[in-house]
Amino acid sequence: MAIVLIWAVMAFAFAFQITAQPAAHDTIVRLGGRRMIVDVISVSASDVSYKDIGSEELQQLNHKYIERIIYRSGKVDIFNKPVVQLIDENRWEAVLITENKADVEGMYEYGLVRSFSSSDARNMKAAKKSATIRLQKRAANMGANIVLVTKSIAIGGYGETPGYNMEGIAYGFRPPAEKKQQEENKPE
């Protein structure tokens, strides 16, 4: 019984030792979000000296290009906060709203989009913002990047619930999926 207990303790200690080992390399996260797996040699007041994995060449990188360093011990040094958060072009926040036809020249037409403000808007500004967001979301569902607004109507007078209706044509940088399939299936 004692031998089994000793073996269990040794197995537990060995397993714990394997899981407790830190990562073998450091990670430098650049401002663009790109990660570099390296061995950090030193950190000075303005530069970070490091070696690439499998290389003996010492390289330096200025602090202004580094967001943070994650060391193999788990320690994290933060140098800069990311200036801009990149938005995926397929998200509704990336859809631009315009009233200028020159902005959509040369782009592919995706179709008509309509939106109405939510019924709980308290003022005309909130109603317009609600209608704009709904227009952007509908255009993003179509895969569009820009909406050319053709009609925008404010509804409701003094003492009435404000409302806003918007209508526009969605445009994108790539041909719509339906047209691509039609072109591919065309008999020659």
PDB file of C-alpha atoms in Angstrom:
ATOM      1  CA  MET A   1       0.000   0.000   0.000  1.00  0.00           C
ATOM      2  CA  ALA A   2       2.817   2.383   0.900  1.00  0.00           C
ATOM      3  CA  ILE A   3       4.576   1.623  -2.399  1.00  0.00           C
ATOM      4  CA  VAL A   4       1.427   2.469  -4.360  1.00  0.00           C
ATOM      5  CA  LEU A   5       1.119   5.719  -2.437  1.00  0.00           C
ATOM      6  CA  ILE A   6       4.762   6.625  -3.132  1.00  0.00           C
ATOM      7  CA  TRP A   7       4.296   5.887  -6.850  1.00  0.00           C
ATOM      8  CA  ALA A   8       1.134   8.007  -6.941  1.00  0.00           C
ATOM      9  CA  VAL A   9       2.926  10.947  -5.279  1.00  0.00           C
ATOM     10  CA  MET A  10       5.875  10.630  -7.706  1.00  0.00           C
ATOM     11  CA  ALA A  11       3.542  10.461 -10.717  1.00  0.00           C
ATOM     12  CA  PHE A  12       1.635  13.508  -9.489  1.00  0.00           C
ATOM     13  CA  ALA A  13       4.866  15.455  -8.885  1.00  0.00           C
ATOM     14  CA  PHE A  14       6.175  14.506 -12.338  1.00  0.00           C
ATOM     15  CA  ALA A  15       2.905  15.506 -14.035  1.00  0.00           C
ATOM     16  CA  PHE A  16       2.787  18.806 -12.121  1.00  0.00           C
ATOM     17  CA  GLN A  17       6.388  19.556 -13.089  1.00  0.00           C
ATOM     18  CA  ILE A  18       5.572  19.124 -16.798  1.00  0.00           C
ATOM     19  CA  THR A  19       2.514  21.383 -16.688  1.00  0.00           C
ATOM     20  CA  ALA A  20       4.228  24.047 -14.581  1.00  0.00           C
ATOM     21  CA  GLN A  21       7.053  24.610 -17.083  1.00  0.00           C
ATOM     22  CA  PRO A  22       6.833  28.005 -18.769  1.00  0.00           C
ATOM     23  CA  ALA A  23       6.656  28.462 -22.527  1.00  0.00           C
ATOM     24  CA  ALA A  24      10.008  28.135 -24.262  1.00  0.00           C
ATOM     25  CA  HIS A  25       9.901  31.512 -26.026  1.00  0.00           C
ATOM     26  CA  ASP A  26       8.766  35.112 -25.620  1.00  0.00           C
ATOM     27  CA  THR A  27       6.088  36.806 -27.730  1.00  0.00           C
ATOM     28  CA  ILE A  28       6.307  40.348 -29.083  1.00  0.00           C
ATOM     29  CA  VAL A  29       2.925  41.751 -30.147  1.00  0.00           C
ATOM     30  CA  ARG A  30       3.368  44.593 -32.631  1.00  0.00           C
ATOM     31  CA  LEU A  31       0.931  47.509 -32.936  1.00  0.00           C
ATOM     32  CA  GLY A  32      -0.755  45.984 -35.987  1.00  0.00           C
ATOM     33  CA  GLY A  33      -1.559  42.863 -33.964  1.00  0.00           C
ATOM     34  CA  ARG A  34       1.151  40.715 -35.574  1.00  0.00           C
ATOM     35  CA  ARG A  35       2.762  38.305 -33.124  1.00  0.00           C
ATOM     36  CA  MET A  36       6.444  37.425 -33.249  1.00  0.00           C
ATOM     37  CA  ILE A  37       7.705  34.364 -31.362  1.00  0.00           C
ATOM     38  CA  VAL A  38      11.268  35.263 -30.334  1.00  0.00           C
ATOM     39  CA  ASP A  39      13.781  35.133 -27.494  1.00  0.00           C
ATOM     40  CA  VAL A  40      14.002  38.577 -25.873  1.00  0.00           C
ATOM     41  CA  ILE A  41      17.587  39.339 -24.858  1.00  0.00           C
ATOM     42  CA  SER A  42      17.246  42.814 -23.335  1.00  0.00           C
ATOM     43  CA  VAL A  43      14.876  45.745 -23.014  1.00  0.00           C
ATOM     44  CA  SER A  44      16.435  49.213 -22.989  1.00  0.00           C
ATOM     45  CA  ALA A  45      14.834  52.636 -22.620  1.00  0.00           C
ATOM     46  CA  SER A  46      14.030  52.860 -26.340  1.00  0.00           C
ATOM     47  CA  ASP A  47      14.657  49.443 -27.948  1.00  0.00           C
ATOM     48  CA  VAL A  48      14.060  45.746 -27.453  1.00  0.00           C
ATOM     49  CA  SER A  49      16.858  43.356 -28.462  1.00  0.00           C
ATOM     50  CA  TYR A  50      15.775  39.884 -29.506  1.00  0.00           C
ATOM     51  CA  LYS A  51      16.790  36.825 -31.499  1.00  0.00           C
ATOM     52  CA  ASP A  52      14.525  34.938 -33.862  1.00  0.00           C
ATOM     53  CA  ILE A  53      14.027  31.273 -33.046  1.00  0.00           C
ATOM     54  CA  GLY A  54      16.866  29.214 -34.511  1.00  0.00           C
ATOM     55  CA  SER A  55      18.902  32.320 -35.361  1.00  0.00           C
ATOM     56  CA  GLU A  56      21.907  33.799 -33.604  1.00  0.00           C
ATOM     57  CA  GLU A  57      21.501  37.229 -35.237  1.00  0.00           C
ATOM     58  CA  LEU A  58      20.634  39.922 -32.700  1.00  0.00           C
ATOM     59  CA  GLN A  59      17.854  42.253 -33.862  1.00  0.00           C
ATOM     60  CA  GLN A  60      16.374  45.403 -32.378  1.00  0.00           C
ATOM     61  CA  LEU A  61      12.900  46.871 -32.471  1.00  0.00           C
ATOM     62  CA  ASN A  62      11.912  50.332 -31.270  1.00  0.00           C
ATOM     63  CA  HIS A  63       9.330  50.593 -28.463  1.00  0.00           C
ATOM     64  CA  LYS A  64       7.011  52.708 -30.607  1.00  0.00           C
ATOM     65  CA  TYR A  65       6.277  49.676 -32.829  1.00  0.00           C
ATOM     66  CA  ILE A  66       5.481  47.317 -29.945  1.00  0.00           C
ATOM     67  CA  GLU A  67       2.123  46.946 -28.220  1.00  0.00           C
ATOM     68  CA  ARG A  68       3.278  44.475 -25.571  1.00  0.00           C
ATOM     69  CA  ILE A  69       5.748  41.690 -24.782  1.00  0.00           C
ATOM     70  CA  ILE A  70       4.603  38.425 -23.230  1.00  0.00           C
ATOM     71  CA  TYR A  71       7.605  36.786 -21.576  1.00  0.00           C
ATOM     72  CA  ARG A  72       8.079  33.033 -21.192  1.00  0.00           C
ATOM     73  CA  SER A  73       7.614  33.441 -17.430  1.00  0.00           C
ATOM     74  CA  GLY A  74       4.116  34.843 -18.001  1.00  0.00           C
ATOM     75  CA  LYS A  75       5.031  38.457 -17.238  1.00  0.00           C
ATOM     76  CA  VAL A  76       3.532  41.034 -19.618  1.00  0.00           C
ATOM     77  CA  ASP A  77       5.091  44.429 -20.409  1.00  0.00           C
ATOM     78  CA  ILE A  78       2.737  46.894 -22.111  1.00  0.00           C
ATOM     79  CA  PHE A  79       4.478  49.564 -24.194  1.00  0.00           C
ATOM     80  CA  ASN A  80       1.683  51.132 -26.291  1.00  0.00           C
ATOM     81  CA  LYS A  81      -2.052  50.809 -26.539  1.00  0.00           C
ATOM     82  CA  PRO A  82      -3.368  50.045 -30.026  1.00  0.00           C
ATOM     83  CA  VAL A  83      -4.272  53.307 -31.736  1.00  0.00           C
ATOM     84  CA  VAL A  84      -6.892  51.928 -34.098  1.00  0.00           C
ATOM     85  CA  GLN A  85      -9.032  48.881 -33.711  1.00  0.00           C
ATOM     86  CA  LEU A  86      -9.462  47.301 -37.102  1.00  0.00           C
ATOM     87  CA  ILE A  87     -13.022  46.482 -38.118  1.00  0.00           C
ATOM     88  CA  ASP A  88     -13.719  43.542 -40.370  1.00  0.00           C
ATOM     89  CA  GLU A  89     -15.125  44.805 -43.679  1.00  0.00           C
ATOM     90  CA  ASN A  90     -18.104  42.438 -43.359  1.00  0.00           C
ATOM     91  CA  ARG A  91     -19.326  44.041 -40.122  1.00  0.00           C
ATOM     92  CA  TRP A  92     -22.097  46.616 -40.190  1.00  0.00           C
ATOM     93  CA  GLU A  93     -19.903  49.285 -38.577  1.00  0.00           C
ATOM     94  CA  ALA A  94     -17.710  49.277 -41.712  1.00  0.00           C
ATOM     95  CA  VAL A  95     -20.611  50.110 -44.076  1.00  0.00           C
ATOM     96  CA  LEU A  96     -20.406  53.737 -45.224  1.00  0.00           C
ATOM     97  CA  ILE A  97     -23.502  55.872 -45.806  1.00  0.00           C
ATOM     98  CA  THR A  98     -23.267  58.509 -48.550  1.00  0.00           C
ATOM     99  CA  GLU A  99     -25.489  60.793 -50.599  1.00  0.00           C
ATOM    100  CA  ASN A 100     -22.819  61.490 -53.227  1.00  0.00           C
ATOM    101  CA  LYS A 101     -23.093  59.402 -56.429  1.00  0.00           C
ATOM    102  CA  ALA A 102     -19.396  59.934 -57.171  1.00  0.00           C
ATOM    103  CA  ASP A 103     -18.534  57.796 -54.127  1.00  0.00           C
ATOM    104  CA  VAL A 104     -20.059  54.675 -55.707  1.00  0.00           C
ATOM    105  CA  GLU A 105     -18.773  55.031 -59.278  1.00  0.00           C
ATOM    106  CA  GLY A 106     -17.234  51.802 -60.534  1.00  0.00           C
ATOM    107  CA  MET A 107     -18.707  49.709 -57.728  1.00  0.00           C
ATOM    108  CA  TYR A 108     -21.076  46.759 -58.055  1.00  0.00           C
ATOM    109  CA  GLU A 109     -24.751  47.299 -57.238  1.00  0.00           C
ATOM    110  CA  TYR A 110     -26.149  44.835 -54.691  1.00  0.00           C
ATOM    111  CA  GLY A 111     -29.729  46.002 -54.440  1.00  0.00           C
ATOM    112  CA  LEU A 112     -32.220  48.224 -52.659  1.00  0.00           C
ATOM    113  CA  VAL A 113     -32.175  48.555 -48.860  1.00  0.00           C
ATOM    114  CA  ARG A 114     -34.796  50.212 -46.648  1.00  0.00           C
ATOM    115  CA  SER A 115     -34.899  50.979 -42.969  1.00  0.00           C
ATOM    116  CA  PHE A 116     -37.207  52.563 -40.429  1.00  0.00           C
ATOM    117  CA  SER A 117     -36.258  53.959 -37.047  1.00  0.00           C
ATOM    118  CA  SER A 118     -37.178  52.077 -33.922  1.00  0.00           C
ATOM    119  CA  SER A 119     -40.456  53.065 -32.308  1.00  0.00           C
ATOM    120  CA  ASP A 120     -38.845  54.016 -29.002  1.00  0.00           C
ATOM    121  CA  ALA A 121     -36.812  56.968 -30.339  1.00  0.00           C
ATOM    122  CA  ARG A 122     -37.293  60.028 -28.125  1.00  0.00           C
ATOM    123  CA  ASN A 123     -36.162  62.694 -30.587  1.00  0.00           C
ATOM    124  CA  MET A 124     -35.458  63.134 -34.291  1.00  0.00           C
ATOM    125  CA  LYS A 125     -31.682  62.747 -33.876  1.00  0.00           C
ATOM    126  CA  ALA A 126     -32.108  59.370 -32.158  1.00  0.00           C
ATOM    127  CA  ALA A 127     -34.627  58.289 -34.812  1.00  0.00           C
ATOM    128  CA  LYS A 128     -32.193  59.145 -37.624  1.00  0.00           C
ATOM    129  CA  LYS A 129     -29.347  57.301 -35.892  1.00  0.00           C
ATOM    130  CA  SER A 130     -31.550  54.238 -35.392  1.00  0.00           C
ATOM    131  CA  ALA A 131     -32.600  54.223 -39.054  1.00  0.00           C
ATOM    132  CA  THR A 132     -28.990  54.648 -40.181  1.00  0.00           C
ATOM    133  CA  ILE A 133     -27.779  51.732 -38.069  1.00  0.00           C
ATOM    134  CA  ARG A 134     -30.570  49.503 -39.364  1.00  0.00           C
ATOM    135  CA  LEU A 135     -29.680  50.506 -42.945  1.00  0.00           C
ATOM    136  CA  GLN A 136     -26.028  49.634 -42.314  1.00  0.00           C
ATOM    137  CA  LYS A 137     -26.960  46.241 -40.840  1.00  0.00           C
ATOM    138  CA  ARG A 138     -29.192  45.343 -43.789  1.00  0.00           C
ATOM    139  CA  ALA A 139     -26.475  46.367 -46.245  1.00  0.00           C
ATOM    140  CA  ALA A 140     -23.869  44.334 -44.333  1.00  0.00           C
ATOM    141  CA  ASN A 141     -26.142  41.267 -44.539  1.00  0.00           C
ATOM    142  CA  MET A 142     -26.061  41.680 -48.324  1.00  0.00           C
ATOM    143  CA  GLY A 143     -22.254  41.922 -48.263  1.00  0.00           C
ATOM    144  CA  ALA A 144     -22.220  45.593 -49.309  1.00  0.00           C
ATOM    145  CA  ASN A 145     -19.624  48.197 -48.343  1.00  0.00           C
ATOM    146  CA  ILE A 146     -21.372  51.495 -49.193  1.00  0.00           C
ATOM    147  CA  VAL A 147     -25.011  52.637 -49.297  1.00  0.00           C
ATOM    148  CA  LEU A 148     -26.063  55.499 -51.563  1.00  0.00           C
ATOM    149  CA  VAL A 149     -29.035  57.107 -49.788  1.00  0.00           C
ATOM    150  CA  THR A 150     -31.791  57.946 -52.280  1.00  0.00           C
ATOM    151  CA  LYS A 151     -34.574  58.864 -49.865  1.00  0.00           C
ATOM    152  CA  SER A 152     -34.666  59.977 -46.237  1.00  0.00           C
ATOM    153  CA  ILE A 153     -37.897  61.157 -44.669  1.00  0.00           C
ATOM    154  CA  ALA A 154     -38.477  62.496 -41.161  1.00  0.00           C
ATOM    155  CA  ILE A 155     -41.906  61.573 -39.769  1.00  0.00           C
ATOM    156  CA  GLY A 156     -43.790  63.028 -36.827  1.00  0.00           C
ATOM    157  CA  GLY A 157     -44.458  66.538 -35.695  1.00  0.00           C
ATOM    158  CA  TYR A 158     -44.656  68.300 -32.406  1.00  0.00           C
ATOM    159  CA  GLY A 159     -46.087  66.023 -29.706  1.00  0.00           C
ATOM    160  CA  GLU A 160     -45.878  62.912 -31.887  1.00  0.00           C
ATOM    161  CA  THR A 161     -43.421  60.045 -31.743  1.00  0.00           C
ATOM    162  CA  PRO A 162     -40.527  60.891 -34.081  1.00  0.00           C
ATOM    163  CA  GLY A 163     -39.666  58.513 -36.876  1.00  0.00           C
ATOM    164  CA  TYR A 164     -37.246  58.298 -39.763  1.00  0.00           C
ATOM    165  CA  ASN A 165     -37.421  56.303 -42.998  1.00  0.00           C
ATOM    166  CA  MET A 166     -34.363  55.731 -45.181  1.00  0.00           C
ATOM    167  CA  GLU A 167     -33.956  54.064 -48.547  1.00  0.00           C
ATOM    168  CA  GLY A 168     -30.815  53.509 -50.562  1.00  0.00           C
ATOM    169  CA  ILE A 169     -28.905  51.345 -52.995  1.00  0.00           C
ATOM    170  CA  ALA A 170     -26.205  49.057 -51.601  1.00  0.00           C
ATOM    171  CA  TYR A 171     -22.866  48.833 -53.415  1.00  0.00           C
ATOM    172  CA  GLY A 172     -19.797  46.671 -52.919  1.00  0.00           C
ATOM    173  CA  PHE A 173     -16.247  46.258 -54.149  1.00  0.00           C
ATOM    174  CA  ARG A 174     -16.779  42.712 -55.479  1.00  0.00           C
ATOM    175  CA  PRO A 175     -19.514  41.405 -57.767  1.00  0.00           C
ATOM    176  CA  PRO A 176     -22.531  40.036 -55.850  1.00  0.00           C
ATOM    177  CA  ALA A 177     -22.566  36.265 -55.313  1.00  0.00           C
ATOM    178  CA  GLU A 178     -25.695  35.813 -57.487  1.00  0.00           C
ATOM    179  CA  LYS A 179     -24.091  37.508 -60.487  1.00  0.00           C
ATOM    180  CA  LYS A 180     -20.888  35.490 -60.028  1.00  0.00           C
ATOM    181  CA  GLN A 181     -22.869  32.242 -60.161  1.00  0.00           C
ATOM    182  CA  GLN A 182     -24.802  33.405 -63.239  1.00  0.00           C
ATOM    183  CA  GLU A 183     -21.557  34.302 -65.024  1.00  0.00           C
ATOM    184  CA  GLU A 184     -19.986  30.948 -64.124  1.00  0.00           C
ATOM    185  CA  ASN A 185     -23.030  28.981 -65.342  1.00  0.00           C
ATOM    186  CA  LYS A 186     -23.268  30.841 -68.660  1.00  0.00           C
ATOM    187  CA  PRO A 187     -23.014  28.502 -71.660  1.00  0.00           C
ATOM    188  CA  GLU A 188     -20.291  29.582 -74.081  1.00  0.00           C
TER     189      GLU A 188
END
